[in-house]
Short mmCIF file of C-alpha atoms and ligand atoms in Angstrom, two decimals:
data_model
loop_
_atom_site.label_atom_id
_atom_site.label_comp_id
_atom_site.label_asym_id
_atom_site.label_seq_id
_atom_site.Cartn_x
_atom_site.Cartn_y
_atom_site.Cartn_z
CA MET I 1 19.18 -4.25 21.51
CA LEU I 2 19.38 -0.96 19.63
CA ALA I 3 18.10 -0.50 16.09
CA GLN I 4 18.01 2.46 13.71
CA GLY I 5 14.81 3.90 12.30
CA VAL I 6 13.00 6.95 10.97
CA ILE I 7 11.12 8.40 13.92
CA VAL I 8 8.71 11.35 13.91
CA ARG I 9 8.30 13.09 17.27
CA LYS I 10 6.77 16.29 15.84
CA VAL I 11 4.75 17.09 12.71
CA GLY I 12 6.98 17.24 9.64
CA GLU I 13 10.21 16.33 11.48
CA PRO I 14 11.43 12.81 10.62
CA ARG I 15 14.83 11.89 12.07
CA VAL I 16 16.98 8.78 11.89
CA GLU I 17 17.34 7.70 15.53
CA GLU I 18 18.51 4.70 17.47
CA PHE I 19 15.68 3.02 19.38
CA VAL I 20 15.27 0.09 21.76
CA VAL I 21 14.00 -3.27 20.47
CA ASP I 22 12.99 -5.98 22.98
CA ASP I 23 13.03 -9.69 22.34
CA PRO I 24 9.77 -10.97 20.84
CA GLY I 25 7.10 -11.99 23.37
CA PRO I 26 4.55 -14.83 23.00
CA ASP I 27 3.24 -15.07 19.41
CA GLU I 28 5.70 -12.41 18.24
CA VAL I 29 8.73 -12.42 15.94
CA LEU I 30 11.80 -10.23 15.55
CA VAL I 31 12.43 -9.39 11.88
CA ARG I 32 15.61 -7.98 10.33
CA ILE I 33 14.29 -5.64 7.67
CA GLU I 34 16.13 -5.93 4.36
CA ALA I 35 14.01 -3.59 2.24
CA SER I 36 11.14 -1.16 2.69
CA GLY I 37 9.08 0.58 0.06
CA VAL I 38 8.26 4.26 0.60
CA CYS I 39 4.45 4.38 0.38
CA HIS I 40 2.52 7.65 0.32
CA THR I 41 0.72 6.77 3.56
CA ASP I 42 3.89 7.23 5.68
CA LEU I 43 4.05 10.81 4.45
CA LEU I 44 0.53 11.38 5.80
CA TYR I 45 1.73 10.20 9.23
CA GLN I 46 4.84 12.35 8.97
CA GLU I 47 2.76 15.42 8.08
CA GLY I 48 0.27 14.94 10.94
CA GLN I 49 -2.62 13.90 8.69
CA ALA I 50 -3.12 10.44 10.16
CA GLY I 51 -3.40 10.92 13.90
CA ASP I 52 -1.18 12.37 16.63
CA ASN I 53 -0.02 9.32 18.53
CA TYR I 54 3.64 10.46 18.57
CA PRO I 55 6.35 9.31 18.41
CA PHE I 56 5.81 7.38 15.17
CA LEU I 57 8.15 4.81 13.68
CA LEU I 58 7.47 5.14 9.94
CA GLY I 59 7.22 2.41 7.31
CA HIS I 60 4.68 -0.34 6.71
CA GLU I 61 5.79 -1.92 3.39
CA GLY I 62 8.70 -4.19 4.26
CA ALA I 63 10.39 -7.53 3.76
CA GLY I 64 13.15 -9.22 5.71
CA VAL I 65 14.38 -12.27 7.59
CA VAL I 66 13.03 -13.74 10.82
CA GLU I 67 15.81 -13.48 13.43
CA LYS I 68 14.03 -14.72 16.56
CA VAL I 69 10.63 -16.12 17.42
CA GLY I 70 8.80 -15.76 20.73
CA PRO I 71 7.18 -18.55 22.78
CA GLY I 72 4.47 -20.47 20.98
CA VAL I 73 5.39 -19.39 17.43
CA GLU I 74 5.41 -22.24 14.90
CA ASN I 75 5.13 -20.09 11.79
CA PRO I 76 7.18 -18.34 10.52
CA GLN I 77 10.49 -19.92 11.48
CA VAL I 78 13.92 -18.42 12.13
CA GLY I 79 15.61 -17.76 8.78
CA ASP I 80 12.37 -17.50 6.81
CA HIS I 81 12.08 -14.68 4.32
CA VAL I 82 8.94 -12.76 5.19
CA ILE I 83 6.79 -9.93 3.90
CA LEU I 84 5.21 -7.89 6.68
CA ALA I 85 1.46 -7.32 6.72
CA TRP I 86 -0.32 -4.36 8.27
CA ARG I 87 -3.36 -6.50 8.96
CA GLY I 88 -3.27 -9.88 10.72
CA PRO I 89 -6.84 -11.12 11.19
CA CYS I 90 -7.58 -12.49 14.67
CA GLY I 91 -9.90 -15.29 13.52
CA GLN I 92 -12.25 -14.68 16.45
CA CYS I 93 -13.92 -11.26 16.20
CA ARG I 94 -17.45 -10.67 14.89
CA PHE I 95 -16.13 -10.30 11.32
CA CYS I 96 -13.70 -13.21 11.35
CA ARG I 97 -16.39 -15.48 12.83
CA ILE I 98 -18.58 -14.99 9.75
CA GLY I 99 -15.72 -15.37 7.30
CA LEU I 100 -15.06 -11.67 6.63
CA LEU I 101 -11.41 -11.79 7.70
CA PRO I 102 -10.25 -8.74 5.68
CA TRP I 103 -12.59 -6.64 7.86
CA CYS I 104 -11.22 -8.02 11.15
CA SER I 105 -11.87 -5.55 13.96
CA ASN I 106 -9.11 -6.89 16.20
CA ASN I 107 -6.03 -7.32 14.00
CA LEU I 108 -3.08 -8.94 15.75
CA ASN I 109 -0.08 -6.72 16.55
CA ALA I 110 2.98 -7.02 18.76
CA ASP I 111 2.83 -5.52 22.25
CA LYS I 112 3.31 -1.78 21.83
CA SER I 113 6.09 -1.62 24.41
CA ARG I 114 8.49 -3.81 22.37
CA LEU I 115 9.82 -0.77 20.44
CA ARG I 116 10.77 2.31 22.45
CA THR I 117 12.71 5.52 22.07
CA GLN I 118 15.88 5.70 24.14
CA ASP I 119 14.07 8.11 26.48
CA GLY I 120 11.46 5.43 27.19
CA GLN I 121 8.45 6.33 25.02
CA ASN I 122 6.60 3.50 23.24
CA LEU I 123 6.76 3.92 19.46
CA THR I 124 3.57 3.93 17.40
CA THR I 125 4.41 1.92 14.30
CA VAL I 126 2.61 2.79 11.06
CA GLY I 127 0.07 0.04 10.41
CA GLY I 128 1.37 -1.82 13.47
CA VAL I 129 4.51 -2.72 11.52
CA GLY I 130 7.39 -0.16 11.37
CA THR I 131 9.74 -0.83 8.44
CA PHE I 132 11.84 2.34 7.97
CA CYS I 133 14.28 0.61 10.33
CA ASN I 134 16.65 -2.34 10.42
CA TYR I 135 14.75 -4.35 13.06
CA THR I 136 11.12 -4.56 14.14
CA VAL I 137 8.91 -6.83 16.24
CA VAL I 138 5.50 -7.88 14.87
CA ASN I 139 2.87 -10.49 15.65
CA ALA I 140 3.63 -13.82 13.95
CA ALA I 141 0.40 -13.40 11.95
CA GLN I 142 1.91 -10.28 10.36
CA ALA I 143 5.07 -11.99 9.06
CA ILE I 144 4.21 -14.04 5.99
CA SER I 145 6.83 -16.48 4.67
CA VAL I 146 7.50 -16.33 0.95
CA SER I 147 9.91 -17.97 -1.48
CA LYS I 148 13.58 -17.08 -0.93
CA ASP I 149 13.91 -16.53 -4.68
CA ILE I 150 12.17 -13.16 -4.73
CA PRO I 151 14.57 -10.26 -4.07
CA PHE I 152 13.78 -8.24 -0.92
CA PRO I 153 13.13 -4.86 -2.62
CA GLN I 154 10.54 -6.40 -4.96
CA ALA I 155 9.05 -8.47 -2.11
CA SER I 156 8.67 -5.42 0.12
CA LEU I 157 6.30 -3.74 -2.34
CA ILE I 158 3.86 -6.64 -2.03
CA GLY I 159 3.48 -5.63 1.63
CA CYS I 160 1.31 -2.62 0.80
CA GLY I 161 1.09 -0.90 -2.60
CA VAL I 162 1.07 -3.96 -4.85
CA MET I 163 -1.31 -5.95 -2.65
CA THR I 164 -3.64 -2.99 -2.31
CA GLY I 165 -3.85 -2.27 -6.04
CA ILE I 166 -4.13 -5.90 -7.15
CA GLY I 167 -6.55 -6.80 -4.34
CA ALA I 168 -8.78 -3.80 -5.12
CA VAL I 169 -9.17 -5.13 -8.67
CA PHE I 170 -9.75 -8.81 -7.81
CA TYR I 171 -11.43 -8.71 -4.41
CA THR I 172 -13.02 -5.27 -3.94
CA ALA I 173 -14.22 -4.62 -7.49
CA GLY I 174 -14.20 -8.10 -9.03
CA VAL I 175 -13.12 -6.79 -12.46
CA ARG I 176 -14.56 -8.91 -15.26
CA PRO I 177 -12.66 -9.98 -18.39
CA GLY I 178 -13.44 -7.72 -21.33
CA SER I 179 -14.46 -4.75 -19.18
CA SER I 180 -13.20 -1.15 -19.12
CA VAL I 181 -11.21 0.30 -16.22
CA ALA I 182 -9.96 3.81 -15.35
CA VAL I 183 -7.29 4.36 -12.68
CA PHE I 184 -6.81 7.84 -11.18
CA GLY I 185 -3.26 8.34 -9.87
CA CYS I 186 -0.48 6.11 -11.20
CA GLY I 187 1.91 5.83 -8.25
CA GLY I 188 2.84 2.52 -6.65
CA VAL I 189 -0.80 1.75 -5.78
CA GLY I 190 -2.37 2.96 -9.05
CA ALA I 191 0.24 1.17 -11.20
CA SER I 192 -0.64 -2.00 -9.30
CA ALA I 193 -4.35 -1.50 -9.94
CA ILE I 194 -3.48 -1.09 -13.64
CA GLN I 195 -1.43 -4.27 -13.48
CA GLY I 196 -4.30 -6.06 -11.70
CA ALA I 197 -6.68 -4.97 -14.46
CA ARG I 198 -4.27 -6.42 -17.05
CA LEU I 199 -4.08 -9.71 -15.12
CA ALA I 200 -7.90 -9.75 -14.89
CA HIS I 201 -8.02 -9.35 -18.69
CA ALA I 202 -9.83 -6.02 -18.74
CA GLN I 203 -10.11 -4.89 -22.34
CA GLN I 204 -9.54 -1.18 -21.92
CA ILE I 205 -7.34 0.19 -19.13
CA ILE I 206 -7.18 3.98 -18.91
CA ALA I 207 -4.41 5.53 -16.78
CA VAL I 208 -5.10 9.04 -15.45
CA ASP I 209 -2.40 11.27 -13.93
CA ILE I 210 -0.96 14.78 -13.98
CA ALA I 211 2.64 13.66 -14.56
CA PRO I 212 3.54 12.65 -18.15
CA GLN I 213 6.31 10.34 -16.89
CA LYS I 214 3.80 8.40 -14.77
CA LEU I 215 1.54 7.96 -17.78
CA GLU I 216 4.42 6.60 -19.86
CA GLU I 217 5.32 4.14 -17.09
CA ALA I 218 1.67 3.15 -16.65
CA LYS I 219 1.83 1.60 -20.13
CA LEU I 220 4.52 -0.82 -18.89
CA PHE I 221 2.02 -2.21 -16.38
CA GLY I 222 -0.82 -2.59 -18.88
CA ALA I 223 -2.47 0.78 -19.54
CA THR I 224 -4.01 0.73 -23.02
CA HIS I 225 -4.84 4.46 -22.98
CA THR I 226 -3.64 7.47 -21.01
CA VAL I 227 -5.36 10.66 -19.88
CA ASN I 228 -3.31 13.67 -18.82
CA VAL I 229 -5.45 15.78 -16.50
CA ASN I 230 -3.63 18.88 -17.76
CA ASP I 231 -5.13 18.31 -21.21
CA GLY I 232 -8.69 18.93 -19.97
CA ASP I 233 -11.52 17.40 -17.95
CA PRO I 234 -10.56 13.74 -17.37
CA VAL I 235 -14.23 12.70 -17.17
CA ALA I 236 -14.84 14.01 -20.70
CA GLN I 237 -11.61 12.38 -21.93
CA ILE I 238 -12.63 9.00 -20.46
CA LYS I 239 -16.12 9.27 -21.95
CA GLU I 240 -14.58 9.97 -25.33
CA LEU I 241 -12.30 6.94 -25.06
CA THR I 242 -15.21 4.67 -24.09
CA GLY I 243 -17.66 5.53 -26.86
CA GLY I 244 -19.43 8.09 -24.67
CA ASN I 245 -20.26 5.55 -21.96
CA GLY I 246 -17.63 5.73 -19.23
CA ALA I 247 -15.74 2.86 -17.58
CA ASN I 248 -17.16 -0.21 -15.86
CA TYR I 249 -14.70 0.14 -12.98
CA THR I 250 -12.85 3.21 -11.68
CA PHE I 251 -10.15 3.31 -8.99
CA GLU I 252 -9.18 6.43 -7.02
CA CYS I 253 -5.50 6.15 -6.09
CA ALA I 254 -4.46 9.78 -5.60
CA GLY I 255 -6.15 10.59 -2.28
CA ARG I 256 -7.86 13.77 -3.50
CA VAL I 257 -11.48 14.91 -3.42
CA GLU I 258 -11.53 15.97 -7.08
CA THR I 259 -10.13 12.65 -8.29
CA LEU I 260 -12.75 10.77 -6.26
CA GLU I 261 -15.43 12.94 -7.82
CA GLN I 262 -14.00 12.32 -11.31
CA ALA I 263 -13.79 8.58 -10.61
CA LEU I 264 -17.47 8.56 -9.63
CA TRP I 265 -18.67 10.43 -12.71
CA SER I 266 -16.50 8.69 -15.28
CA ARG I 267 -18.34 5.40 -14.62
CA ASP I 268 -20.70 3.73 -17.10
CA LEU I 269 -24.17 2.67 -15.86
CA ALA I 270 -23.92 0.30 -12.88
CA GLY I 271 -20.18 0.93 -12.69
CA VAL I 272 -18.12 0.32 -9.58
CA CYS I 273 -15.96 3.10 -8.13
CA VAL I 274 -13.30 1.98 -5.65
CA MET I 275 -11.87 4.50 -3.18
CA ILE I 276 -8.30 3.58 -2.28
CA GLY I 277 -6.58 6.93 -1.63
CA MET I 278 -6.43 8.24 1.95
CA GLN I 279 -8.10 11.63 2.18
CA ALA I 280 -6.95 14.55 4.33
CA PRO I 281 -8.72 15.14 7.65
CA GLY I 282 -12.01 17.00 7.09
CA ALA I 283 -12.16 16.29 3.34
CA THR I 284 -15.77 16.12 2.17
CA LEU I 285 -17.57 15.28 -1.05
CA ALA I 286 -20.78 16.96 -2.25
CA LEU I 287 -22.82 14.20 -3.88
CA PRO I 288 -25.74 15.10 -6.18
CA LEU I 289 -27.94 12.20 -5.13
CA GLN I 290 -30.32 12.10 -8.08
CA GLN I 291 -27.42 11.63 -10.52
CA PHE I 292 -25.77 9.13 -8.17
CA PHE I 293 -28.97 7.08 -8.04
CA GLY I 294 -29.55 7.40 -11.77
CA LEU I 295 -26.12 5.99 -12.60
CA GLY I 296 -26.57 2.99 -10.30
CA GLY I 297 -23.60 0.84 -9.35
CA SER I 298 -21.59 1.44 -6.22
CA LEU I 299 -18.86 3.30 -4.38
CA ARG I 300 -16.70 0.97 -2.33
CA VAL I 301 -13.81 1.66 0.01
CA SER I 302 -10.91 -0.76 -0.26
CA TRP I 303 -8.61 -1.31 2.72
CA TYR I 304 -5.50 -3.21 1.68
CA GLY I 305 -7.37 -4.54 -1.37
CA ASP I 306 -9.58 -6.67 0.92
CA CYS I 307 -6.67 -9.08 1.01
CA LEU I 308 -5.73 -11.97 3.25
CA PRO I 309 -1.95 -11.63 3.55
CA ALA I 310 -1.33 -15.29 4.44
CA ARG I 311 -3.14 -16.39 1.27
CA ASP I 312 -2.16 -13.58 -1.07
CA PHE I 313 1.49 -12.65 -0.37
CA PRO I 314 2.91 -16.08 -1.34
CA MET I 315 0.61 -16.09 -4.37
CA LEU I 316 1.82 -12.68 -5.61
CA ALA I 317 5.45 -13.69 -5.00
CA ASP I 318 4.77 -16.77 -7.11
CA TRP I 319 3.20 -14.67 -9.91
CA TYR I 320 6.37 -12.54 -9.89
CA LEU I 321 8.63 -15.59 -10.10
CA LYS I 322 6.56 -16.93 -13.02
CA GLY I 323 7.01 -13.61 -14.85
CA GLU I 324 3.32 -12.67 -14.65
CA LEU I 325 3.57 -9.86 -12.08
CA LYS I 326 5.93 -7.00 -12.91
CA LEU I 327 7.75 -5.79 -9.81
CA ASP I 328 11.22 -4.92 -11.15
CA GLU I 329 9.66 -2.03 -13.08
CA LEU I 330 8.03 -0.71 -9.90
CA VAL I 331 11.34 -0.25 -8.08
CA SER I 332 12.46 3.21 -9.16
CA GLY I 333 15.64 3.15 -7.10
CA HIS I 334 17.35 1.99 -3.90
CA ILE I 335 17.94 4.53 -1.13
CA HIS I 336 19.39 4.68 2.40
CA LEU I 337 17.39 5.17 5.59
CA GLY I 338 18.43 8.83 5.69
CA GLN I 339 17.04 9.63 2.23
CA THR I 340 13.28 9.45 2.78
CA ALA I 341 12.87 13.23 2.41
CA GLU I 342 14.39 13.01 -1.10
CA ALA I 343 12.15 10.02 -1.85
CA TYR I 344 9.03 12.02 -0.91
CA GLN I 345 10.19 14.97 -2.99
CA ALA I 346 10.65 12.68 -6.01
CA MET I 347 7.20 11.16 -5.33
CA HIS I 348 5.69 14.64 -5.17
CA ASP I 349 7.41 15.65 -8.42
CA GLY I 350 5.96 12.62 -10.20
CA LYS I 351 9.43 11.13 -10.75
CA THR I 352 9.14 7.80 -8.92
CA MET I 353 6.91 4.77 -8.80
CA ARG I 354 8.54 3.51 -5.61
CA SER I 355 11.78 4.33 -3.87
CA VAL I 356 12.94 1.38 -1.77
CA ILE I 357 15.09 1.66 1.35
CA VAL I 358 17.63 -1.17 1.42
CA PHE I 359 20.03 -2.36 4.12
CA ASP I 360 23.16 -4.51 4.33
CA GLY I 361 25.15 -3.10 1.48
CA GLN I 362 22.45 -3.73 -1.13
CA GLN I 363 22.50 -0.02 -1.96
N1 LIG F 1 -6.64 1.91 0.88
C1 LIG F 1 -5.47 1.42 1.26
O1 LIG F 1 -5.43 0.37 1.90
C2 LIG F 1 -4.20 2.13 0.86
C3 LIG F 1 -2.98 1.42 0.81
C4 LIG F 1 -1.85 2.08 0.36
C5 LIG F 1 -1.91 3.42 -0.01
N2 LIG F 1 -3.10 4.09 0.11
C6 LIG F 1 -3.25 5.47 -0.35
O2 LIG F 1 -3.31 5.42 -1.76
C7 LIG F 1 -2.86 6.65 -2.32
C8 LIG F 1 -1.80 6.39 -3.37
O3 LIG F 1 -0.61 5.90 -2.77
P1 LIG F 1 0.75 5.84 -3.61
O4 LIG F 1 1.78 5.34 -2.66
O5 LIG F 1 0.54 5.15 -4.90
O6 LIG F 1 0.99 7.41 -3.86
P2 LIG F 1 1.87 8.17 -4.98
O7 LIG F 1 2.11 9.53 -4.43
O8 LIG F 1 3.02 7.32 -5.39
O9 LIG F 1 0.87 8.24 -6.23
C9 LIG F 1 -0.13 9.20 -6.38
C10 LIG F 1 -0.27 9.53 -7.85
O10 LIG F 1 -1.36 10.43 -8.02
C11 LIG F 1 -0.99 11.37 -9.02
N3 LIG F 1 -1.85 12.55 -8.89
C12 LIG F 1 -1.72 13.61 -8.07
N4 LIG F 1 -2.70 14.51 -8.31
C13 LIG F 1 -3.48 14.00 -9.28
C14 LIG F 1 -4.64 14.46 -9.94
N5 LIG F 1 -5.20 15.62 -9.64
N6 LIG F 1 -5.17 13.66 -10.90
C15 LIG F 1 -4.61 12.48 -11.22
N7 LIG F 1 -3.49 11.99 -10.63
C16 LIG F 1 -2.94 12.74 -9.66
C17 LIG F 1 0.48 11.62 -8.75
O11 LIG F 1 1.14 12.20 -9.87
C18 LIG F 1 0.96 10.21 -8.45
O12 LIG F 1 1.37 9.53 -9.62
C19 LIG F 1 -2.39 7.48 -1.12
O13 LIG F 1 -3.48 8.32 -0.72
C20 LIG F 1 -2.13 6.44 -0.05
O14 LIG F 1 -2.22 6.97 1.25
C21 LIG F 1 -4.25 3.45 0.52
ZN1 LIG F 2 -10.93 -10.70 13.63
ZN1 LIG F 3 1.02 1.78 2.11
#
C-alpha cells in the first residue's frame, strides 16, 4: 500500500511524499499512526547532523492503532492502541543476558525493506520507527499497548521526550526525595525531567533556559525556581539559589557544549550530571581534571532515560490517567504533516513545548 510521510533525501530538504509500505513480516506489526510529537532529534537528522543514511523517514515519537500483525505475533493485537518505542531489547545479547536491557546492543527493528520510496530505495526510519507518516511497520517489541483512555497526542509524547526526561530522573540519576535539581533546556525533554523531579519529590527544582516563555511554562511542570541565562552566568545563579553549594543533580537537555559545561560545574559535591542532549558532530568538551576530581560525583549519559518501554509506557499512561503526570500542558498545538518546518521554527524561537502532528481529522 501507499502511505504519506516526511522524507528527507538531501540535507535540509524535508518533503511530504507517498511511499510504499509492505505487509508486516514475522514478528512485525503495521501501525496506523494517529499522532506524532515533533522531537528535536528529527531536526538533527533533517539537518545532516545524525548520519547520512538517506533517504530518511522522520519521526520517532508516535502513537497509533495496530492494523495488522505478522506471523508469530501474539502481542500487541489488532486494534490495540500502542506507543512506539525506539528501543526494543532483544533479550539475548551480552547486555540483555546480564539484565541490562536498556543497553541492549541488538535492539529489534522491522526489516528495513518494508518501507520504500516509490523509486525503490529503502527508507531509514529515525530510531527504527518512522512516525511523521500515517502508516509504519515496526517490530512487535517496539509497539507497546496502552490504555485506550489516553488521547493519542498525549500518548505519543511518552514515546520519546516524556520517557527520556522522566527516566533520566528515576533510572539514570536516581533522584532522591529532598534533593536539589537543575535542568538546562526546558523543551519537551527538559520539561519532562522537571516533572520527573517533582514526582521524585525533589525539594528544589531549578529550570534554566534562554526563553522567558519556557521558564514560565517550566513552573507548570514543577520548577520551584527559574534561571534565565540572559541574566548572567547560570552557574553563579544556581549557586546563589542553593546556598552557595550547587545542585545534587543536573540534567543537560539543550544539546550544547556550554550547557553541558554549566551542568557539570553547577553541581554540589558528589553531584550527578546527566547528559541527555544530542551534541553536534565534532563537539568537544575541555575538562579541567583536577576540578572534576575534586568535585567528585559523576557524569552519566542517558539514552531514552534508561527505560524499558514495555514496563514504563503503560505505567506513564496510567500516571497520566490518575492525574499525576501532566501531558495536556506539554501539547502546544496540533499540526498537519506538511507543517513540520513551522513546528521547528516555533521550537527554535522558544515558543513551543511540543507540536504534535495529528491525522484523521483530529486537527
Ligand atoms: N538522550 C536521549 O535519549 C534523547 C531523547 C530525546 C531527545 N534528546 C535530545 O535532547 C535535546 C532536547 O530535546 P527537546 O526535544 O526537548 O528540544 P527543544 O528544542 O524542545 O528544547 C531545547 C531547549 O533548550 C533551550 N536552550 C537553547 N539554548 C540554551 C542555552 N544556551 N541555555 C539554556 N537553554 C537553552 C531552548 O530554549 C529549548 O527550550 C535535544 O538535543 C535532543 O536531540 C535526547
Ligand atoms: Zn539485547
Ligand atoms: Zn526524541
